[in-house]
Every structure is written in C-alpha cells, then in structure tokens.
Amino acid sequence: MKESKYADKQVYKVLINAPIETVWSELVDTTKPRPFFWNGSWDTPGLAAGNPYRVASNQGRAVAVIGRILELDPPHRLVTTFRLTALPDPPSRVTYTLKEKDGGTEFSLITEQVLAGSKSEKSMASGSRFIVDNFKAHVETGKVTFGARITLALYSLMAPLMPKAMRAENWPLDKAE
C-alpha cells in the first residue's frame, strides 16, 4: 500500500454565539485587518470562485498567504488554496464552513492536502487553532483573546525583521496559486 504524501485532514470547530450572517460577514470582510488572521487583510479583486487572494499585513508591505478562491457559498462555505509565502511548500487547501446550531453558528476550519512532515503542516496546525479561538472571541466580544493581543503586539514589533520572501513586491495578486 502506497503511503500518502499528505498529512491527515484536520478539522477545527467552535460554536460562536452569533447569527450565521454576522459570522460570515466577519470572515470575508476585505475592508480592514483581521486580528484573528494576525492582523492580515484579504486582498483580492473580489470574493468569487476563481479569483486570487493574498493576506497582506504591515500596511500591505508583507504577504503571509497566497491562494485562489475555489468555492464560495455564502453564508455557508468558503474553500481556498493556501500557501505560506515564507515556506517553500506547495499549496494546500483550507475550507471554512458555517452551520446554524444551538442558537449560534458552528464554525469549522478544515485543512487538507498539506504536505506531510512539512513546516507548513506544523505552522498550519498551530495557526488554525489561533484562528478558530480568536475568530470566536472577536465575533462575540469585538476583541481577540489576551494571549492573541500579546502575540499581535510582538508581531508588530518584529515586523522590520520579516523574511524577504514575504515582501509584498514578491507576491502580486497574479502570482497567487
């Protein structure tokens, strides 16, 4: 039997105490930095299947993630390719699902097709938990967790030390995968 080159699919879930429309709006807001995405902003010509996107931070000087929108079914599902620009690993797949449940919204972040044993696998595992926990906090309270606020402050201080590979000029939208 041939062993897969991909890590197992990972599913991160949380129940958010908010209507599905509110949760969806927060997830896809392209107008401002998103603290649950490490203060990155969606940069895309439009949220539509087939369009490229990148997640830009540090006043647009750094790009942490590039990809392409594969599926969009508001307010229930968003599927993208996902590549961390600081790492040489191939793109993976990230799916966000929203379901009305118990008076709130069940939010799931699913990672698939992540190269097994890669730095992306390790980074996406910790990053996915950060996103889910802080997305919930942000939607419910308007703020991310205290730990995330400390992390974001440290990231801001370290911005001048970002890897050259993440500089925005290296990742124009037409380079998204």
JSON list of C-alpha atoms in Angstrom, two decimals:
[
{"chain": "A", "resi": 1, "resn": "MET", "atom": "CA", "xyz": [0.00, 0.00, 0.00]},
{"chain": "A", "resi": 2, "resn": "LYS", "atom": "CA", "xyz": [1.38, 3.40, -1.02]},
{"chain": "A", "resi": 3, "resn": "GLU", "atom": "CA", "xyz": [1.70, 5.97, 1.75]},
{"chain": "A", "resi": 4, "resn": "SER", "atom": "CA", "xyz": [0.10, 9.38, 1.16]},
{"chain": "A", "resi": 5, "resn": "LYS", "atom": "CA", "xyz": [2.37, 12.37, 0.81]},
{"chain": "A", "resi": 6, "resn": "TYR", "atom": "CA", "xyz": [-0.29, 14.44, 2.58]},
{"chain": "A", "resi": 7, "resn": "ALA", "atom": "CA", "xyz": [-0.96, 14.83, 6.29]},
{"chain": "A", "resi": 8, "resn": "ASP", "atom": "CA", "xyz": [-4.34, 13.76, 7.62]},
{"chain": "A", "resi": 9, "resn": "LYS", "atom": "CA", "xyz": [-7.19, 16.21, 7.17]},
{"chain": "A", "resi": 10, "resn": "GLN", "atom": "CA", "xyz": [-7.53, 18.40, 10.27]},
{"chain": "A", "resi": 11, "resn": "VAL", "atom": "CA", "xyz": [-10.84, 19.85, 11.46]},
{"chain": "A", "resi": 12, "resn": "TYR", "atom": "CA", "xyz": [-11.00, 22.69, 13.99]},
{"chain": "A", "resi": 13, "resn": "LYS", "atom": "CA", "xyz": [-14.51, 23.57, 15.25]},
{"chain": "A", "resi": 14, "resn": "VAL", "atom": "CA", "xyz": [-16.05, 26.08, 17.61]},
{"chain": "A", "resi": 15, "resn": "LEU", "atom": "CA", "xyz": [-19.57, 27.28, 18.41]},
{"chain": "A", "resi": 16, "resn": "ILE", "atom": "CA", "xyz": [-19.86, 31.05, 18.04]},
{"chain": "A", "resi": 17, "resn": "ASN", "atom": "CA", "xyz": [-22.65, 32.84, 19.83]},
{"chain": "A", "resi": 18, "resn": "ALA", "atom": "CA", "xyz": [-23.75, 34.94, 16.85]},
{"chain": "A", "resi": 19, "resn": "PRO", "atom": "CA", "xyz": [-26.04, 34.62, 13.82]},
{"chain": "A", "resi": 20, "resn": "ILE", "atom": "CA", "xyz": [-24.56, 32.93, 10.76]},
{"chain": "A", "resi": 21, "resn": "GLU", "atom": "CA", "xyz": [-24.77, 36.17, 8.72]},
{"chain": "A", "resi": 22, "resn": "THR", "atom": "CA", "xyz": [-22.65, 38.01, 11.31]},
{"chain": "A", "resi": 23, "resn": "VAL", "atom": "CA", "xyz": [-20.06, 35.23, 11.40]},
{"chain": "A", "resi": 24, "resn": "TRP", "atom": "CA", "xyz": [-19.89, 35.11, 7.58]},
{"chain": "A", "resi": 25, "resn": "SER", "atom": "CA", "xyz": [-19.52, 38.90, 7.31]},
{"chain": "A", "resi": 26, "resn": "GLU", "atom": "CA", "xyz": [-16.63, 38.89, 9.76]},
{"chain": "A", "resi": 27, "resn": "LEU", "atom": "CA", "xyz": [-14.89, 36.02, 7.95]},
{"chain": "A", "resi": 28, "resn": "VAL", "atom": "CA", "xyz": [-14.99, 37.59, 4.49]},
{"chain": "A", "resi": 29, "resn": "ASP", "atom": "CA", "xyz": [-14.58, 41.28, 5.38]},
{"chain": "A", "resi": 30, "resn": "THR", "atom": "CA", "xyz": [-11.98, 42.70, 2.98]},
{"chain": "A", "resi": 31, "resn": "THR", "atom": "CA", "xyz": [-12.07, 46.27, 4.30]},
{"chain": "A", "resi": 32, "resn": "LYS", "atom": "CA", "xyz": [-9.78, 46.06, 7.33]},
{"chain": "A", "resi": 33, "resn": "PRO", "atom": "CA", "xyz": [-7.11, 43.99, 9.05]},
{"chain": "A", "resi": 34, "resn": "ARG", "atom": "CA", "xyz": [-8.46, 40.87, 10.75]},
{"chain": "A", "resi": 35, "resn": "PRO", "atom": "CA", "xyz": [-6.87, 40.27, 14.17]},
{"chain": "A", "resi": 36, "resn": "PHE", "atom": "CA", "xyz": [-7.66, 36.54, 14.02]},
{"chain": "A", "resi": 37, "resn": "PHE", "atom": "CA", "xyz": [-5.57, 36.41, 10.79]},
{"chain": "A", "resi": 38, "resn": "TRP", "atom": "CA", "xyz": [-2.56, 38.04, 12.55]},
{"chain": "A", "resi": 39, "resn": "ASN", "atom": "CA", "xyz": [-3.82, 41.49, 11.53]},
{"chain": "A", "resi": 40, "resn": "GLY", "atom": "CA", "xyz": [-3.74, 40.47, 7.88]},
{"chain": "A", "resi": 41, "resn": "SER", "atom": "CA", "xyz": [-6.29, 41.71, 5.36]},
{"chain": "A", "resi": 42, "resn": "TRP", "atom": "CA", "xyz": [-7.84, 39.84, 2.46]},
{"chain": "A", "resi": 43, "resn": "ASP", "atom": "CA", "xyz": [-6.51, 41.36, -0.77]},
{"chain": "A", "resi": 44, "resn": "THR", "atom": "CA", "xyz": [-8.46, 40.14, -3.78]},
{"chain": "A", "resi": 45, "resn": "PRO", "atom": "CA", "xyz": [-10.11, 41.62, -6.87]},
{"chain": "A", "resi": 46, "resn": "GLY", "atom": "CA", "xyz": [-13.34, 40.19, -5.43]},
{"chain": "A", "resi": 47, "resn": "LEU", "atom": "CA", "xyz": [-14.62, 37.29, -3.39]},
{"chain": "A", "resi": 48, "resn": "ALA", "atom": "CA", "xyz": [-15.60, 34.98, -6.22]},
{"chain": "A", "resi": 49, "resn": "ALA", "atom": "CA", "xyz": [-14.62, 31.46, -7.23]},
{"chain": "A", "resi": 50, "resn": "GLY", "atom": "CA", "xyz": [-11.52, 31.51, -9.41]},
{"chain": "A", "resi": 51, "resn": "ASN", "atom": "CA", "xyz": [-10.17, 34.79, -8.08]},
{"chain": "A", "resi": 52, "resn": "PRO", "atom": "CA", "xyz": [-6.72, 35.03, -6.49]},
{"chain": "A", "resi": 53, "resn": "TYR", "atom": "CA", "xyz": [-6.24, 36.39, -2.99]},
{"chain": "A", "resi": 54, "resn": "ARG", "atom": "CA", "xyz": [-3.43, 37.19, -0.64]},
{"chain": "A", "resi": 55, "resn": "VAL", "atom": "CA", "xyz": [-3.36, 38.03, 3.05]},
{"chain": "A", "resi": 56, "resn": "ALA", "atom": "CA", "xyz": [-1.37, 41.24, 3.44]},
{"chain": "A", "resi": 57, "resn": "SER", "atom": "CA", "xyz": [-0.19, 42.81, 6.69]},
{"chain": "A", "resi": 58, "resn": "ASN", "atom": "CA", "xyz": [2.13, 45.50, 7.99]},
{"chain": "A", "resi": 59, "resn": "GLN", "atom": "CA", "xyz": [0.35, 48.22, 5.98]},
{"chain": "A", "resi": 60, "resn": "GLY", "atom": "CA", "xyz": [0.44, 45.98, 2.91]},
{"chain": "A", "resi": 61, "resn": "ARG", "atom": "CA", "xyz": [4.22, 45.52, 2.99]},
{"chain": "A", "resi": 62, "resn": "ALA", "atom": "CA", "xyz": [4.12, 41.81, 3.87]},
{"chain": "A", "resi": 63, "resn": "VAL", "atom": "CA", "xyz": [2.17, 38.91, 2.38]},
{"chain": "A", "resi": 64, "resn": "ALA", "atom": "CA", "xyz": [1.90, 35.82, 4.57]},
{"chain": "A", "resi": 65, "resn": "VAL", "atom": "CA", "xyz": [-0.51, 33.76, 2.47]},
{"chain": "A", "resi": 66, "resn": "ILE", "atom": "CA", "xyz": [-1.45, 33.49, -1.19]},
{"chain": "A", "resi": 67, "resn": "GLY", "atom": "CA", "xyz": [-4.07, 31.39, -2.86]},
{"chain": "A", "resi": 68, "resn": "ARG", "atom": "CA", "xyz": [-7.10, 31.13, -5.06]},
{"chain": "A", "resi": 69, "resn": "ILE", "atom": "CA", "xyz": [-10.76, 31.00, -4.12]},
{"chain": "A", "resi": 70, "resn": "LEU", "atom": "CA", "xyz": [-12.09, 27.61, -5.20]},
{"chain": "A", "resi": 71, "resn": "GLU", "atom": "CA", "xyz": [-15.67, 27.72, -3.89]},
{"chain": "A", "resi": 72, "resn": "LEU", "atom": "CA", "xyz": [-17.87, 30.38, -2.37]},
{"chain": "A", "resi": 73, "resn": "ASP", "atom": "CA", "xyz": [-21.35, 29.58, -1.00]},
{"chain": "A", "resi": 74, "resn": "PRO", "atom": "CA", "xyz": [-22.40, 32.47, 1.29]},
{"chain": "A", "resi": 75, "resn": "PRO", "atom": "CA", "xyz": [-23.01, 32.20, 4.21]},
{"chain": "A", "resi": 76, "resn": "HIS", "atom": "CA", "xyz": [-22.06, 28.53, 4.50]},
{"chain": "A", "resi": 77, "resn": "ARG", "atom": "CA", "xyz": [-18.78, 27.69, 2.77]},
{"chain": "A", "resi": 78, "resn": "LEU", "atom": "CA", "xyz": [-15.53, 29.18, 1.53]},
{"chain": "A", "resi": 79, "resn": "VAL", "atom": "CA", "xyz": [-12.82, 26.95, 0.03]},
{"chain": "A", "resi": 80, "resn": "THR", "atom": "CA", "xyz": [-9.37, 28.22, -0.97]},
{"chain": "A", "resi": 81, "resn": "THR", "atom": "CA", "xyz": [-5.94, 27.06, -1.88]},
{"chain": "A", "resi": 82, "resn": "PHE", "atom": "CA", "xyz": [-3.46, 28.20, 0.74]},
{"chain": "A", "resi": 83, "resn": "ARG", "atom": "CA", "xyz": [0.28, 28.73, 0.57]},
{"chain": "A", "resi": 84, "resn": "LEU", "atom": "CA", "xyz": [2.50, 30.27, 3.23]},
{"chain": "A", "resi": 85, "resn": "THR", "atom": "CA", "xyz": [4.86, 32.62, 1.39]},
{"chain": "A", "resi": 86, "resn": "ALA", "atom": "CA", "xyz": [7.71, 32.22, 3.87]},
{"chain": "A", "resi": 87, "resn": "LEU", "atom": "CA", "xyz": [7.91, 28.47, 3.20]},
{"chain": "A", "resi": 88, "resn": "PRO", "atom": "CA", "xyz": [8.81, 26.55, 0.02]},
{"chain": "A", "resi": 89, "resn": "ASP", "atom": "CA", "xyz": [5.96, 24.02, 0.47]},
{"chain": "A", "resi": 90, "resn": "PRO", "atom": "CA", "xyz": [3.26, 23.54, -2.18]},
{"chain": "A", "resi": 91, "resn": "PRO", "atom": "CA", "xyz": [-0.24, 24.95, -1.71]},
{"chain": "A", "resi": 92, "resn": "SER", "atom": "CA", "xyz": [-2.74, 23.13, 0.46]},
{"chain": "A", "resi": 93, "resn": "ARG", "atom": "CA", "xyz": [-6.49, 23.54, 0.79]},
{"chain": "A", "resi": 94, "resn": "VAL", "atom": "CA", "xyz": [-8.44, 25.37, 3.51]},
{"chain": "A", "resi": 95, "resn": "THR", "atom": "CA", "xyz": [-12.21, 25.13, 3.91]},
{"chain": "A", "resi": 96, "resn": "TYR", "atom": "CA", "xyz": [-14.31, 27.29, 6.20]},
{"chain": "A", "resi": 97, "resn": "THR", "atom": "CA", "xyz": [-17.84, 26.02, 6.93]},
{"chain": "A", "resi": 98, "resn": "LEU", "atom": "CA", "xyz": [-20.62, 27.69, 8.89]},
{"chain": "A", "resi": 99, "resn": "LYS", "atom": "CA", "xyz": [-23.76, 25.91, 10.17]},
{"chain": "A", "resi": 100, "resn": "GLU", "atom": "CA", "xyz": [-26.56, 27.30, 12.29]},
{"chain": "A", "resi": 101, "resn": "LYS", "atom": "CA", "xyz": [-26.58, 25.32, 15.53]},
{"chain": "A", "resi": 102, "resn": "ASP", "atom": "CA", "xyz": [-27.88, 25.70, 19.08]},
{"chain": "A", "resi": 103, "resn": "GLY", "atom": "CA", "xyz": [-28.82, 29.36, 18.63]},
{"chain": "A", "resi": 104, "resn": "GLY", "atom": "CA", "xyz": [-25.39, 30.23, 17.24]},
{"chain": "A", "resi": 105, "resn": "THR", "atom": "CA", "xyz": [-23.06, 29.25, 14.42]},
{"chain": "A", "resi": 106, "resn": "GLU", "atom": "CA", "xyz": [-20.77, 26.25, 14.27]},
{"chain": "A", "resi": 107, "resn": "PHE", "atom": "CA", "xyz": [-17.59, 27.44, 12.58]},
{"chain": "A", "resi": 108, "resn": "SER", "atom": "CA", "xyz": [-15.17, 24.89, 11.15]},
{"chain": "A", "resi": 109, "resn": "LEU", "atom": "CA", "xyz": [-11.73, 25.40, 9.65]},
{"chain": "A", "resi": 110, "resn": "ILE", "atom": "CA", "xyz": [-10.55, 22.35, 7.72]},
{"chain": "A", "resi": 111, "resn": "THR", "atom": "CA", "xyz": [-7.04, 21.85, 6.36]},
{"chain": "A", "resi": 112, "resn": "GLU", "atom": "CA", "xyz": [-6.32, 19.29, 3.63]},
{"chain": "A", "resi": 113, "resn": "GLN", "atom": "CA", "xyz": [-3.61, 18.43, 1.13]},
{"chain": "A", "resi": 114, "resn": "VAL", "atom": "CA", "xyz": [-0.90, 19.70, 3.48]},
{"chain": "A", "resi": 115, "resn": "LEU", "atom": "CA", "xyz": [2.46, 18.13, 2.73]},
{"chain": "A", "resi": 116, "resn": "ALA", "atom": "CA", "xyz": [3.15, 15.57, 5.49]},
{"chain": "A", "resi": 117, "resn": "GLY", "atom": "CA", "xyz": [6.10, 16.42, 7.71]},
{"chain": "A", "resi": 118, "resn": "SER", "atom": "CA", "xyz": [6.47, 19.91, 6.22]},
{"chain": "A", "resi": 119, "resn": "LYS", "atom": "CA", "xyz": [6.96, 23.18, 8.04]},
{"chain": "A", "resi": 120, "resn": "SER", "atom": "CA", "xyz": [3.57, 24.19, 6.61]},
{"chain": "A", "resi": 121, "resn": "GLU", "atom": "CA", "xyz": [1.95, 21.26, 8.42]},
{"chain": "A", "resi": 122, "resn": "LYS", "atom": "CA", "xyz": [3.31, 22.40, 11.78]},
{"chain": "A", "resi": 123, "resn": "SER", "atom": "CA", "xyz": [2.57, 26.08, 11.14]},
{"chain": "A", "resi": 124, "resn": "MET", "atom": "CA", "xyz": [-0.97, 25.42, 9.91]},
{"chain": "A", "resi": 125, "resn": "ALA", "atom": "CA", "xyz": [-1.79, 23.25, 12.94]},
{"chain": "A", "resi": 126, "resn": "SER", "atom": "CA", "xyz": [-0.91, 25.98, 15.44]},
{"chain": "A", "resi": 127, "resn": "GLY", "atom": "CA", "xyz": [-2.23, 28.73, 13.17]},
{"chain": "A", "resi": 128, "resn": "SER", "atom": "CA", "xyz": [-5.60, 27.03, 12.69]},
{"chain": "A", "resi": 129, "resn": "ARG", "atom": "CA", "xyz": [-6.17, 26.81, 16.44]},
{"chain": "A", "resi": 130, "resn": "PHE", "atom": "CA", "xyz": [-5.20, 30.50, 16.80]},
{"chain": "A", "resi": 131, "resn": "ILE", "atom": "CA", "xyz": [-7.66, 31.48, 14.06]},
{"chain": "A", "resi": 132, "resn": "VAL", "atom": "CA", "xyz": [-10.58, 29.45, 15.44]},
{"chain": "A", "resi": 133, "resn": "ASP", "atom": "CA", "xyz": [-10.15, 30.59, 19.06]},
{"chain": "A", "resi": 134, "resn": "ASN", "atom": "CA", "xyz": [-9.61, 34.22, 18.18]},
{"chain": "A", "resi": 135, "resn": "PHE", "atom": "CA", "xyz": [-12.28, 34.36, 15.49]},
{"chain": "A", "resi": 136, "resn": "LYS", "atom": "CA", "xyz": [-14.80, 33.24, 18.12]},
{"chain": "A", "resi": 137, "resn": "ALA", "atom": "CA", "xyz": [-13.55, 35.83, 20.63]},
{"chain": "A", "resi": 138, "resn": "HIS", "atom": "CA", "xyz": [-13.55, 38.59, 18.01]},
{"chain": "A", "resi": 139, "resn": "VAL", "atom": "CA", "xyz": [-17.08, 37.89, 16.75]},
{"chain": "A", "resi": 140, "resn": "GLU", "atom": "CA", "xyz": [-18.53, 37.56, 20.26]},
{"chain": "A", "resi": 141, "resn": "THR", "atom": "CA", "xyz": [-16.68, 40.41, 22.02]},
{"chain": "A", "resi": 142, "resn": "GLY", "atom": "CA", "xyz": [-15.06, 42.60, 19.36]},
{"chain": "A", "resi": 143, "resn": "LYS", "atom": "CA", "xyz": [-11.61, 41.64, 20.69]},
{"chain": "A", "resi": 144, "resn": "VAL", "atom": "CA", "xyz": [-9.27, 38.68, 20.35]},
{"chain": "A", "resi": 145, "resn": "THR", "atom": "CA", "xyz": [-8.01, 36.84, 23.43]},
{"chain": "A", "resi": 146, "resn": "PHE", "atom": "CA", "xyz": [-5.47, 38.44, 25.76]},
{"chain": "A", "resi": 147, "resn": "GLY", "atom": "CA", "xyz": [-2.81, 35.97, 24.58]},
{"chain": "A", "resi": 148, "resn": "ALA", "atom": "CA", "xyz": [-3.51, 36.90, 20.97]},
{"chain": "A", "resi": 149, "resn": "ARG", "atom": "CA", "xyz": [-3.22, 40.61, 21.76]},
{"chain": "A", "resi": 150, "resn": "ILE", "atom": "CA", "xyz": [0.23, 39.97, 23.24]},
{"chain": "A", "resi": 151, "resn": "THR", "atom": "CA", "xyz": [1.20, 37.85, 20.21]},
{"chain": "A", "resi": 152, "resn": "LEU", "atom": "CA", "xyz": [-0.01, 40.54, 17.79]},
{"chain": "A", "resi": 153, "resn": "ALA", "atom": "CA", "xyz": [1.93, 43.23, 19.67]},
{"chain": "A", "resi": 154, "resn": "LEU", "atom": "CA", "xyz": [5.09, 41.12, 19.43]},
{"chain": "A", "resi": 155, "resn": "TYR", "atom": "CA", "xyz": [4.49, 40.52, 15.70]},
{"chain": "A", "resi": 156, "resn": "SER", "atom": "CA", "xyz": [4.15, 44.26, 15.21]},
{"chain": "A", "resi": 157, "resn": "LEU", "atom": "CA", "xyz": [7.46, 44.87, 16.96]},
{"chain": "A", "resi": 158, "resn": "MET", "atom": "CA", "xyz": [9.14, 42.18, 14.83]},
{"chain": "A", "resi": 159, "resn": "ALA", "atom": "CA", "xyz": [7.72, 43.46, 11.51]},
{"chain": "A", "resi": 160, "resn": "PRO", "atom": "CA", "xyz": [11.05, 45.03, 10.44]},
{"chain": "A", "resi": 161, "resn": "LEU", "atom": "CA", "xyz": [12.61, 41.56, 10.71]},
{"chain": "A", "resi": 162, "resn": "MET", "atom": "CA", "xyz": [10.15, 39.82, 8.38]},
{"chain": "A", "resi": 163, "resn": "PRO", "atom": "CA", "xyz": [11.73, 37.39, 5.91]},
{"chain": "A", "resi": 164, "resn": "LYS", "atom": "CA", "xyz": [12.49, 38.88, 2.49]},
{"chain": "A", "resi": 165, "resn": "ALA", "atom": "CA", "xyz": [10.38, 36.11, 0.97]},
{"chain": "A", "resi": 166, "resn": "MET", "atom": "CA", "xyz": [7.26, 37.71, 2.49]},
{"chain": "A", "resi": 167, "resn": "ARG", "atom": "CA", "xyz": [7.72, 41.18, 0.98]},
{"chain": "A", "resi": 168, "resn": "ALA", "atom": "CA", "xyz": [4.61, 42.24, -0.90]},
{"chain": "A", "resi": 169, "resn": "GLU", "atom": "CA", "xyz": [6.51, 43.03, -4.10]},
{"chain": "A", "resi": 170, "resn": "ASN", "atom": "CA", "xyz": [7.33, 39.31, -4.34]},
{"chain": "A", "resi": 171, "resn": "TRP", "atom": "CA", "xyz": [3.63, 38.35, -4.29]},
{"chain": "A", "resi": 172, "resn": "PRO", "atom": "CA", "xyz": [1.49, 40.33, -6.69]},
{"chain": "A", "resi": 173, "resn": "LEU", "atom": "CA", "xyz": [-2.07, 39.03, -6.93]},
{"chain": "A", "resi": 174, "resn": "ASP", "atom": "CA", "xyz": [-1.40, 37.46, -10.33]},
{"chain": "A", "resi": 175, "resn": "LYS", "atom": "CA", "xyz": [1.17, 35.19, -8.63]},
{"chain": "A", "resi": 176, "resn": "ALA", "atom": "CA", "xyz": [-1.41, 33.62, -6.32]},
{"chain": "A", "resi": 177, "resn": "GLU", "atom": "CA", "xyz": [-1.81, 29.88, -6.71]}
]
